[in-house]
XYZ file of C-alpha atoms in Angstrom:
672
model
C 0.000 0.000 0.000
C 1.209 3.434 -0.835
C 2.004 5.852 2.027
C -0.832 8.234 3.007
C 0.934 11.186 1.333
C 0.697 9.328 -2.016
C -3.071 8.778 -1.903
C -4.832 11.087 -4.413
C -7.182 12.698 -1.873
C -9.100 14.494 -4.620
C -10.684 11.130 -5.513
C -12.319 11.002 -2.063
C -13.975 14.437 -2.487
C -17.647 14.559 -3.521
C -17.741 17.550 -5.850
C -21.560 17.725 -5.972
C -22.638 18.051 -2.324
C -26.142 19.075 -1.269
C -25.934 22.860 -0.805
C -28.921 25.026 0.219
C -29.483 28.711 0.929
C -29.506 29.909 4.550
C -33.037 31.323 4.093
C -34.565 27.917 3.304
C -36.986 26.393 5.786
C -36.125 23.318 7.812
C -38.901 21.307 6.166
C -37.623 22.200 2.697
C -34.113 21.084 3.621
C -35.415 17.833 5.106
C -37.254 17.091 1.862
C -34.071 17.682 -0.150
C -32.042 15.443 2.177
C -34.599 12.659 1.851
C -34.799 13.065 -1.936
C -31.000 12.896 -2.331
C -30.704 10.042 0.230
C -28.108 11.976 2.190
C -27.650 12.656 5.878
C -26.505 16.277 5.603
C -27.002 19.618 3.867
C -24.391 22.375 3.547
C -25.731 25.889 4.212
C -24.485 28.900 2.199
C -25.183 32.613 2.459
C -24.382 34.545 -0.743
C -22.240 31.599 -1.954
C -20.207 31.526 1.302
C -20.382 28.366 3.435
C -21.801 29.279 6.848
C -22.991 26.008 8.380
C -24.098 22.387 8.077
C -27.306 20.578 9.034
C -27.187 16.823 9.726
C -29.501 14.153 11.044
C -27.870 14.675 14.436
C -29.051 18.317 14.413
C -32.568 17.128 13.543
C -32.590 14.645 16.442
C -31.569 17.486 18.771
C -34.481 19.653 17.540
C -37.041 16.875 17.832
C -35.778 15.854 21.276
C -36.170 19.448 22.514
C -39.693 19.754 21.023
C -38.883 22.465 18.458
C -41.567 23.222 15.836
C -39.812 22.529 12.547
C -42.380 24.316 10.365
C -41.605 27.655 12.024
C -37.808 27.525 11.683
C -35.336 28.508 8.982
C -32.294 26.349 8.455
C -29.986 29.223 9.486
C -31.507 29.232 12.969
C -30.744 25.568 13.713
C -27.642 24.718 11.665
C -24.218 23.971 13.164
C -22.044 27.033 12.578
C -18.549 26.299 13.843
C -17.448 24.151 10.916
C -14.283 22.106 10.599
C -13.208 22.479 6.953
C -10.353 21.725 4.547
C -8.928 24.370 2.212
C -8.896 23.848 -1.559
C -6.573 22.490 -2.853
C -6.495 19.732 -0.219
C -2.873 19.256 0.886
C -3.502 17.004 3.878
C -2.778 13.309 3.439
C -5.251 10.516 4.152
C -4.025 9.907 7.698
C -4.419 13.595 8.602
C -7.972 13.674 7.206
C -9.009 10.569 9.170
C -7.407 11.943 12.343
C -9.225 15.264 11.993
C -12.616 13.554 11.563
C -12.093 11.370 14.634
C -10.634 14.145 16.755
C -13.706 16.330 16.212
C -16.181 13.382 16.117
C -17.571 14.455 12.737
C -18.692 12.498 9.707
C -18.596 15.367 7.186
C -15.587 17.490 6.195
C -16.405 20.315 3.729
C -13.788 21.608 1.292
C -13.828 25.395 0.741
C -12.036 27.857 -1.537
C -10.053 30.865 -0.313
C -13.232 32.938 -0.686
C -15.236 30.618 1.558
C -17.259 28.950 -1.228
C -17.942 25.243 -0.779
C -16.455 23.179 -3.619
C -16.871 19.646 -2.234
C -17.134 17.436 0.845
C -15.390 14.361 2.274
C -17.670 11.884 4.072
C -17.223 8.489 5.634
C -19.005 6.947 2.632
C -16.668 8.605 0.138
C -13.611 7.552 2.164
C -14.861 3.988 2.427
C -15.418 3.729 -1.342
C -12.082 5.461 -2.011
C -9.971 3.232 0.227
C -11.374 -0.125 -0.961
C -9.519 -1.817 1.969
C -9.602 -5.433 0.791
C -6.754 -7.134 2.651
C -6.880 -5.031 5.831
C -10.528 -5.917 6.389
C -10.273 -9.607 5.464
C -7.959 -10.322 8.382
C -9.717 -8.294 11.082
C -12.784 -9.340 13.094
C -15.962 -7.477 13.957
C -15.299 -7.970 17.671
C -12.127 -5.851 17.374
C -14.001 -2.637 16.533
C -17.638 -3.126 17.536
C -19.225 -0.901 20.173
C -20.626 -2.919 23.078
C -22.280 0.016 24.896
C -25.418 -0.015 22.734
C -28.322 2.329 23.500
C -31.545 0.296 23.353
C -35.274 0.658 24.003
C -38.304 -1.601 24.156
C -40.748 -1.904 21.280
C -43.541 -0.130 23.219
C -41.427 2.998 23.855
C -42.541 6.103 21.986
C -40.631 7.497 19.029
C -40.137 10.704 21.044
C -38.462 8.719 23.839
C -36.179 7.050 21.283
C -35.299 10.481 19.867
C -34.478 11.796 23.323
C -32.235 8.756 23.914
C -30.340 9.527 20.701
C -29.905 13.156 21.712
C -28.930 12.428 25.295
C -26.346 9.743 24.419
C -25.143 11.470 21.207
C -25.662 8.363 19.100
C -27.010 7.941 15.584
C -29.293 4.958 16.297
C -31.216 3.079 18.998
C -31.649 -0.722 18.902
C -35.155 -1.992 19.728
C -35.019 -5.115 21.895
C -37.231 -7.680 23.610
C -36.536 -10.070 26.454
C -36.795 -13.743 25.521
C -38.029 -16.465 27.877
C -34.441 -17.357 28.836
C -33.840 -13.714 29.916
C -31.724 -13.040 26.803
C -32.064 -9.544 25.381
C -32.594 -9.963 21.638
C -32.551 -7.179 19.029
C -35.704 -7.022 16.902
C -35.297 -3.700 15.083
C -33.422 -0.428 14.843
C -34.332 3.265 14.562
C -31.797 5.692 13.048
C -31.470 9.445 12.682
C -32.665 9.069 9.100
C -35.883 7.420 10.306
C -36.549 10.330 12.678
C -35.896 12.738 9.786
C -38.469 10.983 7.604
C -41.076 11.009 10.381
C -40.505 14.714 10.996
C -40.927 15.403 7.294
C -44.330 13.644 7.439
C -45.415 15.691 10.515
C -46.084 12.514 12.515
C -46.654 12.890 16.257
C -43.619 11.163 17.728
C -45.099 11.050 21.205
C -48.063 9.001 19.989
C -46.018 6.679 17.776
C -44.494 3.477 19.150
C -41.047 2.273 18.302
C -42.448 -1.012 17.030
C -44.415 0.777 14.297
C -41.431 2.640 12.814
C -38.402 0.440 13.501
C -36.511 -1.184 10.676
C -36.982 -4.926 10.677
C -35.809 -7.549 10.015
C -32.329 -6.499 11.069
C -29.079 -6.942 9.170
C -27.193 -9.062 11.741
C -23.570 -10.115 12.009
C -21.584 -12.092 14.575
C -18.389 -10.947 16.368
C -16.109 -13.534 14.747
C -17.021 -12.579 11.190
C -14.510 -10.495 9.232
C -14.782 -6.755 8.743
C -14.718 -7.452 5.004
C -18.039 -9.312 5.397
C -19.406 -6.327 7.328
C -18.117 -3.941 4.655
C -19.733 -5.935 1.828
C -23.031 -6.264 3.714
C -23.165 -2.495 4.313
C -22.478 -1.783 0.657
C -24.922 -4.389 -0.671
C -27.787 -3.226 1.573
C -26.873 0.493 1.593
C -26.505 0.487 5.398
C -24.374 2.582 7.728
C -24.395 0.137 10.654
C -24.946 -3.548 11.526
C -26.253 -5.046 14.780
C -23.927 -7.658 16.318
C -25.345 -10.750 18.058
C -23.624 -13.602 19.864
C -24.142 -17.322 19.297
C -27.357 -17.280 21.406
C -28.849 -14.421 19.415
C -28.376 -11.914 22.238
C -27.450 -8.306 21.520
C -23.635 -8.029 21.647
C -22.906 -4.672 20.084
C -23.020 -2.583 16.940
C -20.512 -1.953 14.130
C -20.687 1.206 12.007
C -18.929 2.767 9.030
C -16.932 4.769 11.569
C -15.747 1.479 13.088
C -14.674 0.170 9.690
C -12.805 3.380 8.856
C -10.964 3.145 12.177
C -9.213 -0.009 10.970
C -8.280 1.020 7.413
C -5.676 3.656 8.128
C -2.697 2.867 5.846
C -0.565 2.482 8.980
C 1.695 -0.308 7.740
C 2.865 1.568 4.634
C 2.962 4.805 6.615
C 5.071 3.239 9.357
C 7.467 1.813 6.772
C 8.059 5.211 5.204
C 8.182 6.888 8.630
C 10.780 4.410 9.880
C 12.823 4.938 6.746
C 12.604 8.699 7.147
C 13.739 8.396 10.779
C 16.753 6.385 9.663
C 17.743 9.071 7.153
C 17.050 11.854 9.660
C 19.054 10.095 12.378
C 21.986 9.547 10.035
C 21.826 13.170 8.892
C 21.559 14.379 12.479
C 24.556 12.272 13.478
C 26.504 13.618 10.536
C 25.634 17.205 11.416
C 26.708 16.664 15.028
C 29.995 15.169 13.816
C 30.489 18.153 11.524
C 29.903 20.603 14.357
C 32.400 18.752 16.534
C 34.955 18.692 13.723
C 34.525 22.421 13.112
C 35.055 23.094 16.819
C 38.270 21.052 16.730
C 39.448 22.978 13.675
C 38.766 26.260 15.468
C 40.481 25.105 18.668
C 43.589 23.911 16.836
C 43.672 27.029 14.663
C 43.828 25.190 11.409
C 44.384 27.101 8.234
C 41.454 28.957 6.716
C 41.860 27.106 3.449
C 41.549 23.731 5.193
C 38.409 24.857 6.987
C 36.828 26.076 3.752
C 37.620 22.763 2.064
C 36.028 20.898 4.956
C 32.889 22.994 4.643
C 32.678 22.331 0.924
C 33.034 18.610 1.577
C 30.221 18.644 4.121
C 27.980 20.572 1.751
C 28.628 17.869 -0.798
C 27.551 15.186 1.663
C 24.492 17.221 2.624
C 23.529 17.697 -1.028
C 23.773 13.982 -1.632
C 21.871 13.274 1.596
C 19.156 15.705 0.520
C 18.914 14.028 -2.876
C 18.583 10.653 -1.157
C 15.657 12.014 0.895
C 14.015 13.567 -2.169
C 14.437 10.760 -4.715
C 13.671 7.044 -4.820
C 15.479 6.551 -8.162
C 18.674 4.704 -7.193
C 20.443 5.192 -10.551
C 19.757 8.933 -10.390
C 21.264 9.113 -6.879
C 24.334 7.055 -7.848
C 24.931 9.114 -11.012
C 24.692 12.358 -9.053
C 27.108 10.973 -6.421
C 29.919 9.998 -8.863
C 29.572 13.285 -10.771
C 29.798 15.321 -7.539
C 32.757 13.285 -6.225
C 34.736 13.606 -9.482
C 34.150 17.347 -9.579
C 34.962 17.893 -5.907
C 38.125 15.745 -5.827
C 39.144 16.841 -9.340
C 39.928 13.265 -10.391
C 39.880 11.781 -13.883
C 37.330 9.064 -13.186
C 34.755 8.119 -10.541
C 32.555 5.022 -10.748
C 30.343 2.704 -8.711
C 30.757 -1.049 -9.191
C 28.003 -3.444 -8.051
C 28.604 -7.067 -7.041
C 26.227 -9.775 -8.235
C 25.267 -12.831 -6.125
C 27.753 -15.020 -8.057
C 30.675 -12.713 -7.116
C 30.942 -11.066 -10.532
C 29.882 -7.476 -11.037
C 29.117 -4.584 -13.371
C 29.830 -0.864 -13.495
C 26.497 0.762 -12.664
C 27.428 4.456 -13.161
C 30.604 6.262 -14.225
C 31.764 9.867 -14.578
C 34.974 10.682 -16.506
C 37.022 13.673 -17.630
C 36.735 14.673 -21.288
C 40.061 13.016 -22.241
C 39.559 9.788 -20.291
C 37.696 6.716 -21.710
C 34.795 5.037 -19.901
C 35.921 1.760 -18.311
C 32.565 0.176 -19.085
C 33.219 0.804 -22.811
C 36.587 -0.975 -22.735
C 36.981 -4.675 -23.397
C 38.790 -5.878 -20.294
C 37.145 -9.240 -19.645
C 37.974 -10.966 -16.361
C 40.314 -8.174 -15.281
C 37.422 -6.458 -13.495
C 36.898 -9.527 -11.318
C 40.604 -9.593 -10.420
C 40.675 -5.862 -9.648
C 37.365 -5.797 -7.772
C 37.301 -8.942 -5.654
C 34.349 -9.185 -3.259
C 36.351 -11.262 -0.770
C 39.084 -8.599 -0.621
C 36.650 -5.823 0.354
C 34.119 -7.787 2.426
C 35.814 -6.874 5.721
C 35.491 -3.149 4.969
C 39.104 -2.756 3.733
C 39.946 0.483 1.877
C 42.433 0.075 -0.973
C 44.594 3.151 -1.641
C 47.395 3.308 -4.270
C 48.911 6.820 -4.601
C 51.509 5.935 -7.225
C 51.247 2.762 -9.243
C 54.850 2.954 -10.524
C 56.353 3.385 -7.026
C 54.143 0.812 -5.263
C 54.671 -2.930 -5.175
C 51.275 -4.523 -5.787
C 50.989 -8.053 -7.094
C 52.385 -8.296 -10.603
C 49.083 -9.271 -12.190
C 47.154 -6.410 -10.565
C 49.888 -3.886 -11.519
C 49.707 -5.018 -15.134
C 45.921 -4.720 -15.138
C 45.975 -1.198 -13.725
C 48.686 -0.121 -16.156
C 46.750 -1.518 -19.095
C 43.754 0.646 -18.099
C 45.890 3.798 -17.886
C 45.440 4.185 -14.114
C 48.274 5.839 -12.128
C 46.522 6.345 -8.758
C 43.611 4.316 -7.418
C 41.311 4.623 -4.368
C 38.571 2.062 -3.615
C 36.055 2.258 -0.732
C 33.506 -0.572 -0.163
C 29.777 0.189 -0.034
C 28.531 -1.950 2.848
C 30.512 -4.743 4.461
C 30.501 -8.433 5.356
C 27.346 -10.143 4.065
C 25.853 -6.774 3.177
C 28.655 -5.785 0.785
C 26.789 -4.216 -2.153
C 29.613 -2.746 -4.258
C 32.549 -0.359 -4.485
C 33.066 3.396 -4.822
C 36.160 3.881 -7.017
C 38.147 7.010 -8.032
C 41.082 7.006 -10.483
C 43.796 9.447 -11.427
C 45.100 8.746 -14.940
C 47.278 11.782 -15.718
C 49.710 11.573 -12.773
C 50.256 9.934 -9.349
C 48.233 11.348 -6.443
C 48.629 11.156 -2.681
C 45.178 10.493 -1.250
C 44.570 12.627 1.830
C 42.829 11.184 4.875
C 40.090 13.804 4.495
C 39.401 12.519 0.977
C 39.239 8.935 2.208
C 36.882 10.055 5.007
C 34.704 11.790 2.420
C 34.330 8.610 0.385
C 33.553 6.642 3.554
C 30.837 9.137 4.531
C 29.431 9.040 1.038
C 29.499 5.226 1.113
C 27.396 5.275 4.297
C 24.873 7.577 2.641
C 24.710 5.315 -0.404
C 23.953 2.334 1.849
C 20.909 4.284 3.068
C 19.893 5.088 -0.520
C 20.208 1.425 -1.547
C 18.179 0.287 1.451
C 15.573 2.958 0.767
C 15.346 1.940 -2.898
C 14.893 -1.705 -1.894
C 12.052 -0.805 0.472
C 10.416 1.307 -2.210
C 10.581 -1.554 -4.711
C 8.997 -3.858 -2.138
C 6.218 -1.318 -1.625
C 5.719 -1.083 -5.402
C 5.389 -4.857 -5.639
C 2.967 -4.890 -2.673
C 0.888 -2.123 -4.260
C 0.723 -4.036 -7.545
C -0.364 -7.200 -5.744
C -3.007 -5.267 -3.810
C -4.294 -3.710 -7.035
C -4.492 -7.177 -8.578
C -6.410 -8.515 -5.559
C -8.808 -5.574 -5.742
C -9.748 -6.381 -9.366
C -9.937 -10.200 -9.308
C -12.716 -12.409 -7.925
C -11.164 -14.589 -5.255
C -13.197 -17.725 -6.052
C -13.128 -17.875 -9.868
C -10.013 -15.757 -10.588
C -12.011 -13.879 -13.215
C -12.291 -10.095 -13.112
C -14.619 -8.965 -10.321
C -17.648 -6.657 -10.504
C -15.572 -3.550 -9.862
C -13.184 -4.324 -12.725
C -16.155 -5.172 -14.955
C -17.748 -1.761 -14.328
C -14.467 0.028 -15.051
C -13.814 -1.911 -18.284
C -17.376 -1.482 -19.577
C -17.305 2.270 -18.948
C -13.947 2.661 -20.746
C -14.969 0.556 -23.753
C -18.305 2.385 -23.981
C -16.563 5.772 -24.242
C -13.934 4.504 -26.684
C -16.388 2.792 -29.034
C -18.746 5.788 -28.846
C -15.911 7.840 -30.341
C -15.090 5.197 -32.960
C -18.753 4.286 -33.605
C -17.991 0.572 -33.445
C -20.190 -2.152 -31.914
C -19.894 -3.376 -28.322
C -21.370 -6.750 -27.358
C -22.202 -7.941 -23.837
C -23.089 -11.496 -22.815
C -24.781 -12.122 -19.444
C -24.623 -15.760 -18.279
C -26.432 -17.459 -15.404
C -25.985 -21.040 -14.133
C -29.382 -22.722 -14.411
C -30.974 -23.846 -11.117
C -27.811 -23.151 -9.142
C -29.624 -23.054 -5.791
C -30.762 -26.607 -6.406
C -27.151 -27.485 -7.254
C -25.996 -26.106 -3.901
C -28.784 -28.027 -2.137
C -27.660 -31.247 -3.789
C -23.861 -30.918 -3.694
C -23.236 -28.426 -0.878
C -21.626 -25.019 -0.989
C -18.130 -26.446 -1.498
C -19.414 -28.360 -4.496
C -21.094 -25.175 -5.698
C -17.804 -23.304 -5.444
C -16.055 -25.989 -7.478
C -18.801 -25.802 -10.090
C -18.465 -22.008 -10.375
C -14.706 -22.295 -10.819
C -15.121 -24.814 -13.655
C -17.815 -22.717 -15.324
C -15.568 -19.657 -15.070
C -12.702 -21.557 -16.737
C -15.018 -22.687 -19.527
C -16.123 -19.081 -20.131
C -12.528 -17.804 -20.029
C -11.288 -20.252 -22.682
C -14.195 -19.251 -24.937
C -12.851 -15.718 -25.473
C -9.797 -15.298 -27.677
C -8.837 -11.633 -28.046
C -6.798 -9.668 -25.480
C -9.455 -6.924 -25.304
C -12.254 -9.393 -24.454
C -12.972 -9.748 -20.738
C -14.827 -12.326 -18.647
C -16.021 -11.340 -15.182
C -17.985 -12.735 -12.277
C -20.977 -10.388 -12.125
C -22.374 -11.718 -8.863
C -23.298 -15.076 -7.314
C -23.703 -17.588 -10.142
C -23.950 -14.854 -12.802
C -21.110 -14.064 -15.209
C -20.553 -11.415 -17.875
C -18.408 -11.229 -21.028
C -17.420 -7.896 -22.644
C -16.617 -8.119 -26.380
C -15.362 -4.793 -27.816
C -15.486 -4.253 -31.610
C -17.767 -7.288 -31.893
C -21.093 -7.315 -33.767
C -24.150 -9.405 -32.947
C -23.012 -12.355 -35.074
C -19.674 -12.392 -33.283
C -21.425 -12.234 -29.921
C -23.636 -15.208 -30.808
C -20.541 -17.126 -31.962
C -18.892 -16.586 -28.564
C -22.138 -17.564 -26.813
C -22.144 -20.839 -28.767
C -18.506 -21.409 -27.797
C -19.421 -20.924 -24.133
C -22.334 -23.361 -24.455
C -20.073 -25.880 -26.154
C -17.407 -25.683 -23.454
C -20.026 -25.946 -20.690
C -21.522 -28.993 -22.401
C -18.040 -30.483 -22.628
C -17.621 -30.257 -18.848
C -20.531 -32.668 -18.284
C -20.967 -31.563 -14.689
C -23.759 -33.696 -13.162
C -26.831 -31.784 -11.906
C -29.370 -34.322 -10.698
C -31.665 -31.634 -9.206
C -32.027 -29.691 -12.481
C -35.432 -29.972 -14.214
C -33.737 -28.716 -17.399
C -30.933 -31.243 -17.938
C -28.959 -33.940 -16.137
C -25.877 -31.745 -16.381
C -25.021 -28.160 -15.511
C -26.264 -25.709 -18.177
C -26.202 -21.962 -18.731
C -28.768 -19.430 -19.876
C -27.269 -16.517 -21.785
C -28.431 -13.081 -22.872
C -26.575 -11.348 -25.716
C -26.873 -7.639 -26.519
C -25.020 -5.562 -29.121
C -25.038 -1.750 -29.199
C -23.102 0.909 -31.048
C -22.495 3.160 -28.012
C -23.427 6.834 -27.966
C -22.521 9.448 -25.384
C -26.215 10.149 -24.838
C -26.700 6.615 -23.455
C -25.269 5.007 -20.346
C -23.517 1.603 -20.346
C -26.408 0.524 -18.105
C -28.562 0.438 -21.234
C -26.405 -2.378 -22.615
C -26.518 -4.233 -19.279
C -30.325 -3.923 -19.151
C -30.621 -5.189 -22.741
C -28.389 -8.213 -22.092
C -30.171 -8.867 -18.780
C -33.523 -8.701 -20.553
C -32.324 -11.192 -23.126
C -31.102 -13.448 -20.288
C -34.570 -13.230 -18.722
C -36.105 -14.266 -22.044
C -33.729 -17.238 -22.253
C -34.790 -18.376 -18.774
C -38.465 -17.856 -19.540
C -38.113 -19.909 -22.738
C -36.872 -22.946 -20.839
C -33.222 -22.159 -19.985
C -30.146 -23.908 -21.484
C -30.091 -21.471 -24.446
C -29.142 -17.951 -25.417
C -31.297 -15.075 -26.647
C -29.987 -12.119 -28.661
C -31.274 -8.621 -27.981
C -30.187 -6.472 -30.928
C -30.557 -2.668 -31.053
C -28.333 -1.405 -33.850
C -30.886 0.439 -36.050
C -33.378 1.640 -33.486
C -35.572 -1.497 -33.639
C -35.491 -4.420 -31.257
C -35.285 -8.041 -32.283
C -35.043 -11.230 -30.233
C -33.125 -14.210 -31.633
C -33.158 -17.494 -29.720
C -30.692 -20.363 -29.902
C -30.901 -23.673 -28.075
C -27.804 -24.985 -26.308
C -26.112 -28.025 -27.889
C -27.204 -31.300 -26.403
C -25.187 -32.449 -23.416
């Protein structure tokens, strides 16, 4: 997962919030909230955001017996707003923290002039995060609220409203006591329900909770995963689920706020934070060492020239350290390092050599003077391995040769250096022992050179910084791989390994827009396993899962082109998108699917249609236009699927709408 600072927060902003004038009446605003199926309204005065009105504000009014018909929205709205400035610069973690700190569910986004240009809500954050893996491994019991406010079914709606207001909660669970003294939940009343009753001018004092509660309840148990809770909320358009234990007794409640509390991208954030601390600590240590060194220089009254050179060297290290903090491109950092070192030391060549696992190596980056050849362009075979031996440098040894002609290295090494035109050589390892990564090498080719201790220290300091850069780059690559895997998981159905519903919607929308521009046909096939409930009854859910996987494989092998896509649409229903395919092509693919399904010969003894598993298919072909929605194609294919089922199943029906007229073409499945 990417760190919070890398999340595109603009995708979580609803740019079309409900915005009303401050002079509007409360009843008018309530009608708009109900019509838009929202739980808030933003209040503006002369295009400047001045307040917000939520279901919580309505509960407060009803609980205190305010007459809604006599009030304007400006008189009852919440004024002291917590907002974000446009453009939004906060990262995801900061936004979540702000919402929890202030116990709010709505975070407006305003321009510099105070005009509202969007809003972030818990719903938009939940849809934006799509927290697949984090939720699959966490349990409801970890985040559920056990202190649930409840009331009996004979309590009045006004009493329930007063309970909401007094406890500052968004719902009250209606319960009854069973014969075994267990308190069981039988319904729920939310702020939205109170809002609807107020809009209808119903007397809350004379209305019982039993007559307005929502029932039957959407229930979940503590040991179920948060992913199950998340999917149930999305499928049923709910903001909360009631939690019961194994006996059916009320155990707690889990809300969207609870789910959001678990999906902070903490792991990726902590990885980047830890890495940043490492760099900061190293930089801080380096700065402290520099200060101490400068004090020693002052105390010993070193020459001004030496002090200036020291300062230049430290600025070089700081520049490289800054680049390491700013960039995750390892080659860019290494190239900048050798160029800076060659310029600072005024040497003929600087290079970085990387060891491979087999002990060999390659020159990764190199910087040379205008009159000096690149070593990596020379043909020098195994000489590199003899010059740059991993075993020689593994202990952290620094190899310094000031004058090749005056020194007495081994004969072979002296010949190798002479052949390459090197007269002075300095090599510093990058890493050590089992973590030896490579070598930092500088050469003097025009004349011998006595390497000063300060120059050796510089290369050692730079080597330490490069170790940080290499480690940082490795962590970043791991994060990239993890992000790619997460993206793959988010677009693939876990059971069938086909594309999931989310990926299907994205692909259909993209192909619709593209083919609308090109005015080419787009075909959609909707498939449904015939009598699948009876199959589950006969063979069990595990057998049903196996059946769906085999059906999915049969559908997948029926499509040939890279642009074609098969997806699990939901349950036992599948969909196939065929871009640039006319009706005849769509029917050909449908026949291929039928043929492959027939070839499986999966027994289905409970099917009144056939002794083996069969499919009903609906085929629709449109030439998309921008005036139509892709839903039109889905409805057409779904209608054709309905016709196939009505006609006896085990067949496909074509719904064609290419020239403004509708036609139905039926085709029986091949015999199994």
